[in-house]
Every structure is written in structure tokens, then in C-alpha cells.
Short mmCIF file of C-alpha atoms in Angstrom, two decimals:
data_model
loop_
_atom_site.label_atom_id
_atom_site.label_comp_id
_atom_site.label_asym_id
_atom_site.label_seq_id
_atom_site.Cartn_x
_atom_site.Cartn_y
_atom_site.Cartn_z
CA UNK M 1 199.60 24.35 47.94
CA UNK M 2 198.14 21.26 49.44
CA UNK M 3 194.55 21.04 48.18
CA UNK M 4 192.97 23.61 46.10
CA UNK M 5 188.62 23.95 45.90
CA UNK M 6 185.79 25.71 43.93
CA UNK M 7 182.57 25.60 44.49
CA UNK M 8 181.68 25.20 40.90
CA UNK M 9 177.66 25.67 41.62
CA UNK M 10 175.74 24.84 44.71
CA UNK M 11 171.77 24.96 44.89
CA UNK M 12 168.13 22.52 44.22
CA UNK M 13 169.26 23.37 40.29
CA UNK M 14 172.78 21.39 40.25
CA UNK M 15 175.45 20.76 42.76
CA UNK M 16 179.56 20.13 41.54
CA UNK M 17 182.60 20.81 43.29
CA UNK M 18 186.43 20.57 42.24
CA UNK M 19 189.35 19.38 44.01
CA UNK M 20 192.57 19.82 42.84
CA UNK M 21 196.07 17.77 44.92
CA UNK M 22 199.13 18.99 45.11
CA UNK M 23 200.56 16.43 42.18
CA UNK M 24 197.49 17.75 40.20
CA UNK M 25 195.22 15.21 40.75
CA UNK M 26 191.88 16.70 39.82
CA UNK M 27 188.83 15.50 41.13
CA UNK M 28 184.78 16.69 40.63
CA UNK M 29 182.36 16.12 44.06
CA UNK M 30 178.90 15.34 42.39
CA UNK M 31 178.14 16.51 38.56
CA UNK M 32 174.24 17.44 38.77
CA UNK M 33 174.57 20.25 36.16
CA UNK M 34 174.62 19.30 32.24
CA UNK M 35 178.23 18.14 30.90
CA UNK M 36 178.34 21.66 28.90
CA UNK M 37 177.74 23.33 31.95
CA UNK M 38 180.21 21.48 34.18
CA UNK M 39 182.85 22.44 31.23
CA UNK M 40 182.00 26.39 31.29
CA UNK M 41 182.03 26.51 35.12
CA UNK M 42 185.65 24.62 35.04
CA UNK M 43 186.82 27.12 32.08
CA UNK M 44 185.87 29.90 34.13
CA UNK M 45 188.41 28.85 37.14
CA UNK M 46 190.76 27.96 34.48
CA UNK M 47 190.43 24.50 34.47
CA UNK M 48 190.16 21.67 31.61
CA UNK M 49 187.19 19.08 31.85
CA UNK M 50 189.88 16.47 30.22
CA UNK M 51 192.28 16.78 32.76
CA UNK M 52 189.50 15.40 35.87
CA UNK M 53 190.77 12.18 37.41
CA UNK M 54 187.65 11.16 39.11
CA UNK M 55 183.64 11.72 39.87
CA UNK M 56 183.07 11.40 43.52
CA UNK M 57 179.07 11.26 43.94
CA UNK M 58 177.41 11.63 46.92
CA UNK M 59 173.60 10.11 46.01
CA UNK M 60 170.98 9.84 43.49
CA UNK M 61 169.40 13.26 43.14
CA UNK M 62 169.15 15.02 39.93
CA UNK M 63 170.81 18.25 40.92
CA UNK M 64 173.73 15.83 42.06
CA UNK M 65 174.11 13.55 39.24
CA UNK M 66 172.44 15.00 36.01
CA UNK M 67 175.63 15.57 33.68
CA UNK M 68 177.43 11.96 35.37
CA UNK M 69 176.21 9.81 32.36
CA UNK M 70 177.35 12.32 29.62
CA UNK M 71 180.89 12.67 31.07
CA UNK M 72 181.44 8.84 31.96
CA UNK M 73 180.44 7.96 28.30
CA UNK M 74 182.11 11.08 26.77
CA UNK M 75 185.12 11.21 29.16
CA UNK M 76 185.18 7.74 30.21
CA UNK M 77 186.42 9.34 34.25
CA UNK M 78 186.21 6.90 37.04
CA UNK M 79 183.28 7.37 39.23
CA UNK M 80 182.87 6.61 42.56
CA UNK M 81 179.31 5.63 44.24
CA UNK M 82 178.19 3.11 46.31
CA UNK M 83 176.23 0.00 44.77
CA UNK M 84 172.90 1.43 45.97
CA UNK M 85 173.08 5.10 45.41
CA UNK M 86 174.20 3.17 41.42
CA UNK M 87 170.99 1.51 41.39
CA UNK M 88 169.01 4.00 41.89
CA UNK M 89 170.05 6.64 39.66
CA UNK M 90 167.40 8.30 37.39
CA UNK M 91 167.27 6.63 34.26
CA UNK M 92 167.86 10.66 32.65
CA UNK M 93 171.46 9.92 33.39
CA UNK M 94 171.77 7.13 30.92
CA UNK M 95 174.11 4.36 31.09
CA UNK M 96 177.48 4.53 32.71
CA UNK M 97 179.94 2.19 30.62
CA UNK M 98 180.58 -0.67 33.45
CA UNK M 99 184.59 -0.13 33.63
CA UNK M 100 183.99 3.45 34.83
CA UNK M 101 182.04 2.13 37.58
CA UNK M 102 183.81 1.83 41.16
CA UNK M 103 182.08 1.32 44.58
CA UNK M 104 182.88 2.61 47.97
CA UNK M 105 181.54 1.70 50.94
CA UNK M 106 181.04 4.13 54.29
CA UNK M 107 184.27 4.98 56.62
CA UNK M 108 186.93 3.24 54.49
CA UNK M 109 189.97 4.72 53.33
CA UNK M 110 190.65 5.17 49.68
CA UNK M 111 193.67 6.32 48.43
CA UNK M 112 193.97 8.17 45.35
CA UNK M 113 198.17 9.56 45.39
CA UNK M 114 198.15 12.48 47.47
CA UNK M 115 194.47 12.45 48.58
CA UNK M 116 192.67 10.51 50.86
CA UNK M 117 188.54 9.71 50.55
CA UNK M 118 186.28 8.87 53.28
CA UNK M 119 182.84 8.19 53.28
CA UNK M 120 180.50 8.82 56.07
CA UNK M 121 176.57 8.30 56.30
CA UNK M 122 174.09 11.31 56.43
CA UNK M 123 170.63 11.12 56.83
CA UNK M 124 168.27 12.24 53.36
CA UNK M 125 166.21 10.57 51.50
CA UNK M 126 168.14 8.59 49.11
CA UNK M 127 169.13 5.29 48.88
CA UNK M 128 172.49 5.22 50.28
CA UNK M 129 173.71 8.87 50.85
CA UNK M 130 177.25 9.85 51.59
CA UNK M 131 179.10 12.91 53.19
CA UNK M 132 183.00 13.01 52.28
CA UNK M 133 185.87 13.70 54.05
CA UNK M 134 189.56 14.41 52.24
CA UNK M 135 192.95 14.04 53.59
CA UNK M 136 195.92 15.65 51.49
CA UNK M 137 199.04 15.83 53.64
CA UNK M 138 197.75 17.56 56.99
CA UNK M 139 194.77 19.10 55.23
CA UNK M 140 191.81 18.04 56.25
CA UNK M 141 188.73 19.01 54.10
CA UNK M 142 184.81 18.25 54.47
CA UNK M 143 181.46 18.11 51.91
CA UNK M 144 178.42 17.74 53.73
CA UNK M 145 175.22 18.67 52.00
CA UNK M 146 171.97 17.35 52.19
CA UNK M 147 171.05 16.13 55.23
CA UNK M 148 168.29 16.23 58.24
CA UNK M 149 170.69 16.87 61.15
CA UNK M 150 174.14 15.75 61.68
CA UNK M 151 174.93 12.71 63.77
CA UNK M 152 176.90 12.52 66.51
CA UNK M 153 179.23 9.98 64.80
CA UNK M 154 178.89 11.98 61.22
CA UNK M 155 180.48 14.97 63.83
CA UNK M 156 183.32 12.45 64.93
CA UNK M 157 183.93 12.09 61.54
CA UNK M 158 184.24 15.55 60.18
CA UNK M 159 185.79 17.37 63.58
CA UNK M 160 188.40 19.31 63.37
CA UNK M 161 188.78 20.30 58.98
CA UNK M 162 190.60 22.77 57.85
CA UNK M 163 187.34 23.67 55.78
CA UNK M 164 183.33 22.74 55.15
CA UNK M 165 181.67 22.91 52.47
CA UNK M 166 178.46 22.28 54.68
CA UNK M 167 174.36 22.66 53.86
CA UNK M 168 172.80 25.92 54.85
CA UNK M 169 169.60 25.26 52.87
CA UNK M 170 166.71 27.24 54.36
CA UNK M 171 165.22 29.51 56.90
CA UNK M 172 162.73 28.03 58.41
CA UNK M 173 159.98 30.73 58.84
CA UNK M 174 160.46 31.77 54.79
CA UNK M 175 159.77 27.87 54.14
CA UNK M 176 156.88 27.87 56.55
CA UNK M 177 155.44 30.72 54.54
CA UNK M 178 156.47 29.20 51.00
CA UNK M 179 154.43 27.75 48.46
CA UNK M 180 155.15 24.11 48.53
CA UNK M 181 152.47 21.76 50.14
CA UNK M 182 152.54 21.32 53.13
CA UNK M 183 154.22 17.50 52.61
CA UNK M 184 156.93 18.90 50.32
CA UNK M 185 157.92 21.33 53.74
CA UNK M 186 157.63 18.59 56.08
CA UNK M 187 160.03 16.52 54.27
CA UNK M 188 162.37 19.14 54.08
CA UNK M 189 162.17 19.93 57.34
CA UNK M 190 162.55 16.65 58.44
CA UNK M 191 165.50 14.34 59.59
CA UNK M 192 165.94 13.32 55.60
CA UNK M 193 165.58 16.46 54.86
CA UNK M 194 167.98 19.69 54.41
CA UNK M 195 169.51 21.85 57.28
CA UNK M 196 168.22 25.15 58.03
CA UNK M 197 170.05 28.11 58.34
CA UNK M 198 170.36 27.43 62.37
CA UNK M 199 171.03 23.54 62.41
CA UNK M 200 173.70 24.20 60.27
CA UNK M 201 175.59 27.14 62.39
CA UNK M 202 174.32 24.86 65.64
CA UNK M 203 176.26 21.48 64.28
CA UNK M 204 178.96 23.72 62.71
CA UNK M 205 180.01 25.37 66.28
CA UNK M 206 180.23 21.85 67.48
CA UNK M 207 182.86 20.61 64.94
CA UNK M 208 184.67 23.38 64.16
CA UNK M 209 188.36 24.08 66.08
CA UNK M 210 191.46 26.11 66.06
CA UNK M 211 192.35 24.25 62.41
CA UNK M 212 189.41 25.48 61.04
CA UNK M 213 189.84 28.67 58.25
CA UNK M 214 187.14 28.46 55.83
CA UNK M 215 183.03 27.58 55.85
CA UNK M 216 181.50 27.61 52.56
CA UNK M 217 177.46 27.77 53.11
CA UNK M 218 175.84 25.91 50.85
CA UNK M 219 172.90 24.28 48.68
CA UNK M 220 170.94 27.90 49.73
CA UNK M 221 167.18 27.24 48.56
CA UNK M 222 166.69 29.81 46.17
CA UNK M 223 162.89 29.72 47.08
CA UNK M 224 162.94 29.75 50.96
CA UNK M 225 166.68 31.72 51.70
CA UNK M 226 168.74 34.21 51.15
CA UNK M 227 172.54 34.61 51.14
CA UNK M 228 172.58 37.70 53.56
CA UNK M 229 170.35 35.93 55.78
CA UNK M 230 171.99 32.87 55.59
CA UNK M 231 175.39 34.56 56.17
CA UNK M 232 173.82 36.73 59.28
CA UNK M 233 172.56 32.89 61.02
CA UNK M 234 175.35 31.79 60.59
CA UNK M 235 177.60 34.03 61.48
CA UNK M 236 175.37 35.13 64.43
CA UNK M 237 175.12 31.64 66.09
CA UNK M 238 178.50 30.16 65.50
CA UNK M 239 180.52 32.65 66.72
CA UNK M 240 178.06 33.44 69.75
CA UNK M 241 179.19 29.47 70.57
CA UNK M 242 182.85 29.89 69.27
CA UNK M 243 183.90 33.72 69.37
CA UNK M 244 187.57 32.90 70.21
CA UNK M 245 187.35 31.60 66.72
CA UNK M 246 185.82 34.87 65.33
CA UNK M 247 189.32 36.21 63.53
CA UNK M 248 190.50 32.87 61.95
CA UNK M 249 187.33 31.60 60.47
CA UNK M 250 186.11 32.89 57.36
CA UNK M 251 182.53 32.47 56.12
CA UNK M 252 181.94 31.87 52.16
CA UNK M 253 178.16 31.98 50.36
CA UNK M 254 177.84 30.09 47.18
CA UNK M 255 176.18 30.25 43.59
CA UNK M 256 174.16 28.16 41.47
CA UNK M 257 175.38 29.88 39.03
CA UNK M 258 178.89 31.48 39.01
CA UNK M 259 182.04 29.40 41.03
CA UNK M 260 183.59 30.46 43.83
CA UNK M 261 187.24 31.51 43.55
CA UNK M 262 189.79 28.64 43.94
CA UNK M 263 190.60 28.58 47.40
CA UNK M 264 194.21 27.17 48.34
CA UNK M 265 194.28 25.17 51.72
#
């Protein structure tokens, strides 16, 4: 075992991921569910709350960050954030003691034992937000939620992983029928917005490679998608661009509610 991953829950109600190294460094990517929830979803994979090392957060939102303050204070973890996503946390979060407080800034190397971070820009509206890439030996792992489209140099960045946890957030004509206002669909369809189903299979063929073993679609809109759909895009579309990769690639949907199984990588 080199890196192990859940996707603990992954939708507009709360977003939280765990990492696990291979000398049991445990990390969480993003907390926005309550601190009691974050402790039943880890329970559930088997996991202890006490034994996280670390709170890597990837911007401001509320279904990214709502349980941080209750776990710094409670916990006292280390979380990392960059200065400006810090400032403009909701003030529901509460205060963060200032010693559990450490910034990172985009495409620089942090070192945490056996795991590498690196932060890359995305495009959403947020302050300051961050996709993350992790190194553990020769694994090569990628987060990338919440954003408009994909960059060319935020594909540099995250070519080639061994797996994605990558944004599948809506299909387009269900949104385009939806209820929101009309402004609330224009920002999500826009570049600060959220992928669709077909952006995210379109940059995901162009990253992907012979490395590449699992996807893990995710942050599904539970008003304007649905998994099988999602799935059927995706799978449609990236293996129409990458069907030599058809066998060794497998696609994963995600919960807001229950946690994926721990994958080993």
C-alpha cells in the first residue's frame, strides 16, 4: 500500500475526503460536513477522527469548510489554506486557534513524510481556490472539484495520476430546465462555475494516460444530475477519445451521504 482514499461525502451539502500514507499519515481534503458527521463517515471506513494529521482545504465554501472550526478547536489538527481563502471563511466556522493555522501558496512543494502536496489554481468563485495534487512514492493522486473549465496549465499539473477525484457536477440541459434563476444557472455554468457532465469527461480524456486506474466523479448536483447519467457521459466521451484505455480505467460515482470504499493505490 502506497496511498489509501475514501470519498467520505461529495455533493452542494458537504464535501471531505481521506488520505491515508503508507507510514499512516492520515490526512482529511476539505471538512464541509458537521464535526459529528465527519466522525461517523470516518467510523464507517474504520477510521478514528483522533488519529488525522492534517486538514487540507481547498476554499471558502460552506459545503467545504463547515465542520473546520469545530475540529481545529476540538482536535487542535493542522490546517492548511492559503491566507485569502483564511480570510474569507464564513464567520459559521468560528475561530480557528492561530497555531493550527498554516498557509500554502500555489505550485509549491510541501512535504509531509511520505506524502507530497501541491497546490494548483482553478477557476470558481472564491477568493483564492485550490486544486491538489499528492505524491506518495510513485503514486500520483489528484482532487479537482469546483471549477469552470480546466486550464491548460491546471492540465500540466494534474497529467498523468494514478487517480482523480475530479467534478462531474451537472448536465447541462437538466440545469437549463431547473428551478434556480436564471443568474444562479449562469454562474454555474460559467468559467467560476462547476463542470458539467461533458467538460469533465472532455478535460479528463486530455489528462488521463496509461498510469491512470481510477476516476471518482464527483460533487454530482443532486438537483440538476444523476449518477447513471453522469456515469453514461462520462464513460461515453472519454473512452470514445481514449478507448485503448477502456480495460484499465475504472469509473467510481460518489455519495453525499455514504463513503466510498477505501481504495488502495
Amino acid at each position: 500500500m502506497t496511498l489509501q482514499l475514501s470519498v467520505l461525502a461529495s455533493g452542494s451539502t458537504g464535501n471531505c475526503v481521506f488520505l491515508e500514507t503508507k507510514s499512516s499519515k492520515q490526512f482529511l481534503i476539505d471538512a464541509g460536513l458537521s464535526g459529528r458527521q465527519i466522525e461517523t463517515k470516518l467510523e464507517k471506513i474504520g477510521k478514528n477522527i483522533k488519529d488525522i494529521s492534517g486538514i487540507f482545504v481547498t476554499h471558502e465554501h460552506i459545503d467545504h469548510v463547515k465542520g473546520l472550526g469545530v475540529l481545529a478547536r476540538k482536535y487542535h489538527f493542522p490546517i492548511y489554506m492559503n491566507e485569502a481563502t483564511f480570510r474569507a471563511l464564513p464567520t459559521s466556522v468560528g475561530e480557528i486557534p492561530p497555531d493550527c493555522l498554516h498557509w500554502i501558496v500555489c505550485e509549491k512543494d510541501y512535504s509531509f513524510e511520505d506524502l507530497i502536496l501541491l497546490p494548483f489554481h482553478i477557476s470558481h468563485d472564491a477568493a483564492e481556490p485550490f486544486g491538489y495534487v499528492f505524491y506518495s512514492d510513485l503514486v500520483k493522486f489528484t482532487y479537482l472539484t469546483d471549477t469552470g473549465y480546466v486550464s491548460q496549465r491546471a492540465k500540466e499539473v494534474i497529467r498523468d495520476s494514478h487517480a482523480y477525484v475530479f467534478e462531474a457536477n451537472h448536465d447541462i440541459r437538466l440545469l437549463q430546465m431547473g428551478r434556480y434563476p436564471w443568474h444562479v444557472k449562469q454562474r454555474i455554468l460559467g468559467d467560476a462555475g462547476h463542470l458539467s457532465n461533458e467538460d469533465s469527461a472532455v478535460a479528463l480524456s486530455e489528462v488521463v494516460s496509461e498510469n491512470t486506474r481510477h476516476i471518482y466523479l464527483a460533487h454530482l448536483s443532486k438537483e440538476h444530475n444523476m449518477k447513471d447519467l453522469a456515469f453514461s457521459i462520462c464513460d461515453e466521451i472519454l473512452f470514445s477519445r481514449k478507448q485503448e484505455l477502456k480495460d484499465q480505467i475504472t469509473l467510481h460515482l460518489t455519495d453525499a451521504v455514504e463513503p466510498t470504499k477505501i481504495l488502495t493505490l
